[in-house]
Amino acid sequence: PSNAHPDVLAALARPPVGHLDHTFLHLMGEVQELLRYAWQTDNRLTIPVSATGSAAWETCIANTVERGDTFLVAINGYFGHRMADMASRYGARVVTIHKPMGQAFSLAEIEAALAEHQPRLLGLIHAETSAGVLQPMDGVGDACRRHGALLLLDTVTSLGGVPLFLDRWGVDMSYSCSQKCLSCPPGLGPVTIGPRAEERLKSRTSKVPNWYLDVSLLSQYWGSDRVYHHTAPVNMNYGLREALRLLAQEGLEAAWQRHRRNAELLWEGLRSLGLKLAVEERLRLPTLTTVCIPEGVDGKAFARALLDEEGVEIGCGLGDFAGKVWRIGLMGQNSAAENVERLIGLLRQRLAAAV
């Protein structure tokens, strides 16, 4: 998770109220509108699931996948594999296309796979956190419509940090989390479901096999009826509302530009140290950078010492990048020039001593 803004922490500390209290019901509506703004969508079904981002992910799959449905997953990192695994647990016939970590899919590759497999759904990772890759989206939604597929987009590490236009791109469903670019602690999983996906829900021939994540039930609580479904984490919603308010106050364009500007400052600093970046610049994710660990350096031990001795955390590689890269996040409140400058200074000092 990224550091939470002090105003978010203050909101979390407010006295709790009941999950059907009129003040909380009003707050629910505010959260929904602010999420629509952040995603650039008018989707009616836009809610924060009372669980982490992985539950938001599962919400999308549980509600739209029925046994035997063909689900096409584009895998170019650790989280693409997770999407395939999750879909298979709901009985989908999962087919996959693959790219090496550090690369993205072309529109032609996606369209060819849609034509070959004629899936009910296409799953894409917009910001592959394990690799630091940003998937280009131009034309993907149109391709899905030509082939009758719903488009599910993972925006866990992109919501609030990079340009994101769900309605313009023709994205049918998306999910995210509270703790990355939104700078709120983990605990809520935003989900948005568009009209085509809503129609798919209504045409199901079997009951959604997960009561807690059944959107037909959740929508009664988050819709105009406000029918009791579960005890929502009231204070987490206080925090998320404040985080989204801060994003709206800054403005999406300004937030996107800030993330890009600080990422470029980081990339320049890493290059000045002679370090190699794992992803070519046109596909590089501004919110998370993968940098190759220098030869002769124990990457895991180096990262642990940096955290223990300096209070600065960088991640290690996942999947095929395990042991090969560090993952440096600049998300939300952490995307600041002073953080980049401090990290580059520490890397310069400590790498000189390590080799």
Short mmCIF file of C-alpha atoms in Angstrom, two decimals:
data_model
loop_
_atom_site.label_atom_id
_atom_site.label_comp_id
_atom_site.label_asym_id
_atom_site.label_seq_id
_atom_site.Cartn_x
_atom_site.Cartn_y
_atom_site.Cartn_z
CA PRO A 1 0.00 0.00 0.00
CA SER A 2 0.98 3.64 -0.47
CA ASN A 3 1.07 6.08 2.42
CA ALA A 4 -2.35 7.43 3.39
CA HIS A 5 -2.95 11.18 3.34
CA PRO A 6 -3.28 12.69 6.86
CA ASP A 7 -6.82 13.83 6.01
CA VAL A 8 -7.72 10.24 5.14
CA LEU A 9 -6.34 9.00 8.46
CA ALA A 10 -8.36 11.68 10.24
CA ALA A 11 -11.51 10.56 8.42
CA LEU A 12 -10.87 6.97 9.48
CA ALA A 13 -10.78 8.13 13.11
CA ARG A 14 -14.29 9.60 13.05
CA PRO A 15 -16.83 8.01 15.43
CA PRO A 16 -18.62 5.20 13.58
CA VAL A 17 -22.33 5.36 12.82
CA GLY A 18 -24.75 2.62 11.82
CA HIS A 19 -24.50 1.19 8.32
CA LEU A 20 -28.13 2.29 7.69
CA ASP A 21 -27.77 5.68 9.39
CA HIS A 22 -28.97 8.48 7.11
CA THR A 23 -25.58 10.22 7.27
CA PHE A 24 -23.84 7.07 6.07
CA LEU A 25 -26.42 6.48 3.34
CA HIS A 26 -25.67 9.98 2.06
CA LEU A 27 -21.94 9.26 2.18
CA MET A 28 -22.50 6.09 0.12
CA GLY A 29 -23.91 8.19 -2.70
CA GLU A 30 -20.95 10.56 -2.54
CA VAL A 31 -18.49 7.67 -2.78
CA GLN A 32 -20.28 6.30 -5.82
CA GLU A 33 -20.23 9.63 -7.65
CA LEU A 34 -16.56 10.20 -6.85
CA LEU A 35 -15.67 6.71 -8.10
CA ARG A 36 -17.52 7.40 -11.36
CA TYR A 37 -15.44 10.54 -11.77
CA ALA A 38 -12.17 8.71 -11.07
CA TRP A 39 -13.02 5.99 -13.61
CA GLN A 40 -14.60 8.42 -16.09
CA THR A 41 -17.79 6.38 -16.32
CA ASP A 42 -21.52 6.85 -15.91
CA ASN A 43 -22.09 3.23 -14.86
CA ARG A 44 -25.04 2.90 -12.49
CA LEU A 45 -23.50 -0.11 -10.75
CA THR A 46 -20.41 1.53 -9.26
CA ILE A 47 -19.72 0.52 -5.67
CA PRO A 48 -16.90 -0.19 -3.21
CA VAL A 49 -17.08 -3.85 -2.22
CA SER A 50 -16.55 -4.34 1.51
CA ALA A 51 -13.27 -6.22 1.07
CA THR A 52 -9.91 -5.81 -0.64
CA GLY A 53 -9.22 -5.45 -4.35
CA SER A 54 -9.00 -9.21 -4.85
CA ALA A 55 -12.63 -9.50 -3.72
CA ALA A 56 -13.59 -6.73 -6.14
CA TRP A 57 -11.89 -8.77 -8.86
CA GLU A 58 -13.78 -11.88 -7.83
CA THR A 59 -17.04 -9.89 -7.79
CA CYS A 60 -16.67 -9.18 -11.51
CA ILE A 61 -15.92 -12.80 -12.35
CA ALA A 62 -18.45 -14.42 -10.01
CA ASN A 63 -21.30 -12.36 -11.45
CA THR A 64 -20.57 -12.75 -15.16
CA VAL A 65 -19.04 -16.22 -15.55
CA GLU A 66 -21.18 -19.33 -15.78
CA ARG A 67 -19.90 -22.88 -16.05
CA GLY A 68 -18.61 -23.60 -19.54
CA ASP A 69 -18.23 -19.95 -20.61
CA THR A 70 -15.11 -19.24 -22.63
CA PHE A 71 -12.96 -16.68 -20.83
CA LEU A 72 -9.97 -15.27 -22.73
CA VAL A 73 -7.20 -13.95 -20.48
CA ALA A 74 -4.24 -11.95 -21.78
CA ILE A 75 -1.27 -12.83 -19.58
CA ASN A 76 1.90 -10.74 -19.45
CA GLY A 77 2.66 -11.02 -15.75
CA TYR A 78 1.80 -12.47 -12.37
CA PHE A 79 -1.69 -11.02 -12.11
CA GLY A 80 -2.81 -12.30 -15.50
CA HIS A 81 -2.16 -15.80 -14.17
CA ARG A 82 -4.28 -14.97 -11.12
CA MET A 83 -7.17 -13.89 -13.34
CA ALA A 84 -7.02 -17.19 -15.23
CA ASP A 85 -6.95 -19.16 -11.97
CA MET A 86 -9.88 -17.22 -10.54
CA ALA A 87 -12.02 -17.71 -13.66
CA SER A 88 -11.32 -21.45 -13.72
CA ARG A 89 -12.65 -21.78 -10.16
CA TYR A 90 -16.03 -20.53 -11.41
CA GLY A 91 -16.14 -23.18 -14.11
CA ALA A 92 -14.99 -21.08 -17.05
CA ARG A 93 -13.24 -22.63 -20.01
CA VAL A 94 -10.14 -20.49 -19.75
CA VAL A 95 -8.04 -19.82 -22.84
CA THR A 96 -4.95 -17.64 -22.67
CA ILE A 97 -2.61 -15.61 -24.81
CA HIS A 98 0.84 -14.77 -23.51
CA LYS A 99 3.55 -12.14 -23.77
CA PRO A 100 6.85 -12.12 -21.87
CA MET A 101 6.92 -9.97 -18.75
CA GLY A 102 7.82 -6.42 -19.71
CA GLN A 103 5.78 -6.47 -22.92
CA ALA A 104 2.18 -5.58 -23.80
CA PHE A 105 -0.37 -6.89 -26.30
CA SER A 106 -1.00 -5.23 -29.64
CA LEU A 107 -4.55 -4.62 -30.81
CA ALA A 108 -3.93 -7.05 -33.68
CA GLU A 109 -2.92 -9.81 -31.25
CA ILE A 110 -6.00 -9.23 -29.12
CA GLU A 111 -8.35 -9.13 -32.11
CA ALA A 112 -6.87 -12.34 -33.54
CA ALA A 113 -7.45 -14.14 -30.23
CA LEU A 114 -11.02 -12.84 -30.03
CA ALA A 115 -11.70 -14.06 -33.57
CA GLU A 116 -10.19 -17.48 -32.89
CA HIS A 117 -11.79 -18.23 -29.53
CA GLN A 118 -15.04 -16.17 -29.60
CA PRO A 119 -14.98 -15.77 -25.80
CA ARG A 120 -17.79 -14.58 -23.58
CA LEU A 121 -15.29 -12.38 -21.73
CA LEU A 122 -11.83 -10.90 -22.29
CA GLY A 123 -9.75 -10.16 -19.20
CA LEU A 124 -6.93 -7.60 -19.40
CA ILE A 125 -4.57 -6.15 -16.81
CA HIS A 126 -4.34 -2.41 -17.50
CA ALA A 127 -1.39 -1.85 -15.16
CA GLU A 128 0.53 -5.09 -14.61
CA THR A 129 2.03 -4.46 -11.19
CA SER A 130 4.45 -7.37 -11.37
CA ALA A 131 6.09 -6.09 -14.56
CA GLY A 132 5.55 -2.33 -14.56
CA VAL A 133 3.72 -2.43 -17.91
CA LEU A 134 0.81 -0.22 -19.01
CA GLN A 135 -1.44 -1.99 -21.55
CA PRO A 136 -2.53 0.24 -24.48
CA MET A 137 -6.33 0.28 -24.73
CA ASP A 138 -7.12 2.05 -28.00
CA GLY A 139 -9.55 -0.07 -30.02
CA VAL A 140 -9.80 -2.96 -27.56
CA GLY A 141 -13.38 -2.21 -26.50
CA ASP A 142 -14.51 -1.94 -30.13
CA ALA A 143 -12.84 -5.26 -30.92
CA CYS A 144 -14.68 -6.91 -28.03
CA ARG A 145 -18.00 -5.61 -29.31
CA ARG A 146 -17.30 -6.89 -32.82
CA HIS A 147 -16.82 -10.37 -31.38
CA GLY A 148 -19.57 -10.29 -28.73
CA ALA A 149 -17.24 -10.36 -25.72
CA LEU A 150 -17.42 -8.40 -22.49
CA LEU A 151 -14.25 -6.50 -21.55
CA LEU A 152 -13.01 -6.82 -17.95
CA LEU A 153 -10.15 -4.46 -17.06
CA ASP A 154 -7.96 -4.63 -13.96
CA THR A 155 -7.24 -1.05 -12.85
CA VAL A 156 -5.75 -1.83 -9.44
CA THR A 157 -2.55 0.16 -10.03
CA SER A 158 -3.91 2.67 -12.54
CA LEU A 159 -7.07 4.19 -10.98
CA GLY A 160 -6.14 7.74 -10.01
CA GLY A 161 -2.59 7.48 -11.35
CA VAL A 162 -2.72 7.20 -15.14
CA PRO A 163 -5.20 8.29 -17.83
CA LEU A 164 -8.25 6.06 -17.59
CA PHE A 165 -11.46 6.43 -19.62
CA LEU A 166 -13.72 3.42 -19.10
CA ASP A 167 -16.72 4.63 -21.09
CA ARG A 168 -14.65 6.05 -23.95
CA TRP A 169 -12.69 2.80 -24.19
CA GLY A 170 -15.78 0.58 -24.10
CA VAL A 171 -14.80 -1.22 -20.88
CA ASP A 172 -17.71 -3.26 -19.51
CA MET A 173 -16.36 -4.01 -16.02
CA SER A 174 -13.46 -2.87 -13.90
CA TYR A 175 -12.20 -3.23 -10.36
CA SER A 176 -9.54 -1.58 -8.24
CA CYS A 177 -8.48 -1.16 -4.62
CA SER A 178 -8.29 1.57 -2.02
CA GLN A 179 -4.60 1.42 -1.11
CA LYS A 180 -2.59 2.30 -4.20
CA CYS A 181 -3.08 5.53 -6.18
CA LEU A 182 -6.05 6.52 -4.00
CA SER A 183 -3.80 6.64 -0.89
CA CYS A 184 -6.32 5.05 1.45
CA PRO A 185 -5.52 2.01 3.62
CA PRO A 186 -6.44 -1.41 2.19
CA GLY A 187 -9.93 -2.70 2.89
CA LEU A 188 -12.29 -1.61 0.10
CA GLY A 189 -12.49 -2.88 -3.48
CA PRO A 190 -14.19 -0.54 -5.96
CA VAL A 191 -16.16 -2.23 -8.75
CA THR A 192 -17.96 -0.76 -11.74
CA ILE A 193 -20.27 -2.70 -14.06
CA GLY A 194 -21.56 -1.25 -17.32
CA PRO A 195 -24.87 -1.75 -19.17
CA ARG A 196 -23.71 -4.67 -21.33
CA ALA A 197 -22.42 -6.52 -18.29
CA GLU A 198 -25.66 -5.73 -16.44
CA GLU A 199 -27.60 -7.39 -19.26
CA ARG A 200 -25.36 -10.43 -18.94
CA LEU A 201 -26.17 -10.61 -15.22
CA LYS A 202 -29.90 -10.51 -15.94
CA SER A 203 -29.62 -13.33 -18.48
CA ARG A 204 -27.80 -15.76 -16.19
CA THR A 205 -29.27 -19.27 -16.15
CA SER A 206 -27.75 -20.10 -12.75
CA LYS A 207 -27.58 -18.32 -9.40
CA VAL A 208 -24.40 -16.35 -8.69
CA PRO A 209 -22.33 -18.87 -6.67
CA ASN A 210 -21.19 -16.32 -4.08
CA TRP A 211 -23.82 -14.73 -1.83
CA TYR A 212 -21.61 -11.99 -0.39
CA LEU A 213 -20.44 -10.77 -3.81
CA ASP A 214 -23.75 -11.16 -5.68
CA VAL A 215 -24.22 -7.78 -7.35
CA SER A 216 -27.98 -8.28 -7.65
CA LEU A 217 -28.06 -8.20 -3.83
CA LEU A 218 -25.33 -5.59 -3.33
CA SER A 219 -27.07 -3.23 -5.74
CA GLN A 220 -30.14 -3.17 -3.51
CA TYR A 221 -27.98 -1.87 -0.64
CA TRP A 222 -26.00 0.56 -2.79
CA GLY A 223 -29.01 1.47 -4.96
CA SER A 224 -31.92 3.76 -4.17
CA ASP A 225 -33.68 1.18 -1.96
CA ARG A 226 -30.75 0.91 0.50
CA VAL A 227 -31.88 -2.58 1.55
CA TYR A 228 -29.71 -4.15 4.27
CA HIS A 229 -27.22 -6.66 2.91
CA HIS A 230 -24.24 -6.68 5.28
CA THR A 231 -22.60 -4.45 7.87
CA ALA A 232 -20.45 -2.17 5.75
CA PRO A 233 -17.07 -0.99 7.10
CA VAL A 234 -18.30 2.51 7.84
CA ASN A 235 -14.96 4.04 8.74
CA MET A 236 -13.22 2.62 5.69
CA ASN A 237 -15.86 4.36 3.59
CA TYR A 238 -15.17 7.60 5.47
CA GLY A 239 -11.53 7.19 4.48
CA LEU A 240 -12.27 6.32 0.86
CA ARG A 241 -14.65 9.26 0.49
CA GLU A 242 -11.91 11.59 1.72
CA ALA A 243 -9.29 10.01 -0.55
CA LEU A 244 -11.56 10.41 -3.57
CA ARG A 245 -12.42 13.96 -2.54
CA LEU A 246 -8.71 14.82 -2.47
CA LEU A 247 -8.29 13.31 -5.94
CA ALA A 248 -11.19 15.38 -7.26
CA GLN A 249 -9.80 18.49 -5.57
CA GLU A 250 -6.44 18.00 -7.30
CA GLY A 251 -8.17 17.09 -10.56
CA LEU A 252 -7.66 13.93 -12.59
CA GLU A 253 -5.49 15.55 -15.26
CA ALA A 254 -3.27 17.14 -12.62
CA ALA A 255 -2.95 13.85 -10.73
CA TRP A 256 -2.07 11.96 -13.91
CA GLN A 257 0.52 14.60 -14.85
CA ARG A 258 2.05 14.50 -11.36
CA HIS A 259 2.46 10.73 -11.51
CA ARG A 260 4.04 10.95 -14.97
CA ARG A 261 6.36 13.82 -14.03
CA ASN A 262 7.68 12.06 -10.93
CA ALA A 263 8.05 8.76 -12.79
CA GLU A 264 10.20 10.46 -15.42
CA LEU A 265 12.30 12.00 -12.64
CA LEU A 266 12.77 8.51 -11.19
CA TRP A 267 13.68 6.99 -14.56
CA GLU A 268 16.27 9.70 -15.17
CA GLY A 269 17.74 9.17 -11.72
CA LEU A 270 17.97 5.40 -12.13
CA ARG A 271 19.69 5.81 -15.50
CA SER A 272 22.18 8.21 -13.90
CA LEU A 273 23.15 5.37 -11.56
CA GLY A 274 23.80 3.08 -14.52
CA LEU A 275 20.75 0.95 -13.76
CA LYS A 276 18.72 -0.70 -16.51
CA LEU A 277 14.94 -0.32 -16.63
CA ALA A 278 13.05 -3.52 -17.44
CA VAL A 279 10.35 -2.00 -19.68
CA GLU A 280 10.67 0.21 -22.76
CA GLU A 281 9.49 3.74 -22.13
CA ARG A 282 6.37 3.70 -24.34
CA LEU A 283 4.92 0.84 -22.24
CA ARG A 284 6.31 1.90 -18.88
CA LEU A 285 3.85 2.29 -16.02
CA PRO A 286 4.18 5.70 -14.29
CA THR A 287 2.90 4.35 -10.98
CA LEU A 288 5.32 1.42 -10.69
CA THR A 289 8.79 1.05 -12.18
CA THR A 290 10.73 -2.20 -12.57
CA VAL A 291 14.50 -1.77 -12.49
CA CYS A 292 17.01 -4.58 -13.03
CA ILE A 293 19.02 -5.55 -9.94
CA PRO A 294 22.75 -5.00 -10.59
CA GLU A 295 24.93 -8.07 -10.91
CA GLY A 296 26.47 -9.11 -7.62
CA VAL A 297 23.79 -7.44 -5.46
CA ASP A 298 21.46 -9.53 -3.30
CA GLY A 299 18.26 -7.75 -4.24
CA LYS A 300 16.13 -9.09 -1.40
CA ALA A 301 18.71 -8.34 1.30
CA PHE A 302 19.34 -4.88 -0.17
CA ALA A 303 15.63 -4.04 -0.11
CA ARG A 304 15.25 -5.32 3.45
CA ALA A 305 18.19 -3.21 4.68
CA LEU A 306 16.77 -0.15 2.92
CA LEU A 307 13.48 -0.63 4.77
CA ASP A 308 14.94 -1.50 8.17
CA GLU A 309 17.64 1.17 8.22
CA GLU A 310 16.15 4.02 6.18
CA GLY A 311 12.39 3.45 6.36
CA VAL A 312 12.13 3.31 2.56
CA GLU A 313 10.39 0.32 0.99
CA ILE A 314 10.91 -1.01 -2.52
CA GLY A 315 9.43 -4.30 -3.67
CA CYS A 316 11.12 -7.34 -5.14
CA GLY A 317 10.16 -9.11 -8.34
CA LEU A 318 7.19 -11.44 -8.79
CA GLY A 319 6.75 -14.39 -11.15
CA ASP A 320 9.36 -14.51 -13.91
CA PHE A 321 10.87 -11.29 -12.55
CA ALA A 322 11.51 -12.78 -9.09
CA GLY A 323 15.12 -12.15 -8.08
CA LYS A 324 15.72 -10.04 -11.21
CA VAL A 325 14.11 -6.66 -10.53
CA TRP A 326 13.12 -4.22 -7.86
CA ARG A 327 9.64 -2.71 -8.09
CA ILE A 328 9.50 0.96 -7.13
CA GLY A 329 6.03 2.36 -6.53
CA LEU A 330 5.16 6.04 -6.92
CA MET A 331 1.45 5.97 -6.19
CA GLY A 332 -0.90 8.55 -4.76
CA GLN A 333 0.70 10.56 -1.95
CA ASN A 334 3.99 8.75 -2.51
CA SER A 335 4.33 10.23 -6.00
CA ALA A 336 6.37 13.26 -4.97
CA ALA A 337 9.67 14.68 -6.22
CA GLU A 338 11.19 14.72 -2.72
CA ASN A 339 10.56 10.98 -2.39
CA VAL A 340 12.28 10.32 -5.72
CA GLU A 341 15.28 12.46 -4.79
CA ARG A 342 15.66 10.75 -1.43
CA LEU A 343 15.48 7.28 -2.97
CA ILE A 344 18.01 8.08 -5.70
CA GLY A 345 20.39 9.47 -3.09
CA LEU A 346 20.07 6.34 -0.95
CA LEU A 347 20.53 4.04 -3.94
CA ARG A 348 23.65 5.94 -5.02
CA GLN A 349 25.16 5.67 -1.56
CA ARG A 350 24.22 2.06 -0.85
CA LEU A 351 24.95 0.59 -4.27
CA ALA A 352 28.44 2.10 -4.17
CA ALA A 353 29.01 0.29 -0.88
CA ALA A 354 27.45 -2.98 -2.10
CA VAL A 355 29.67 -3.56 -5.15
#
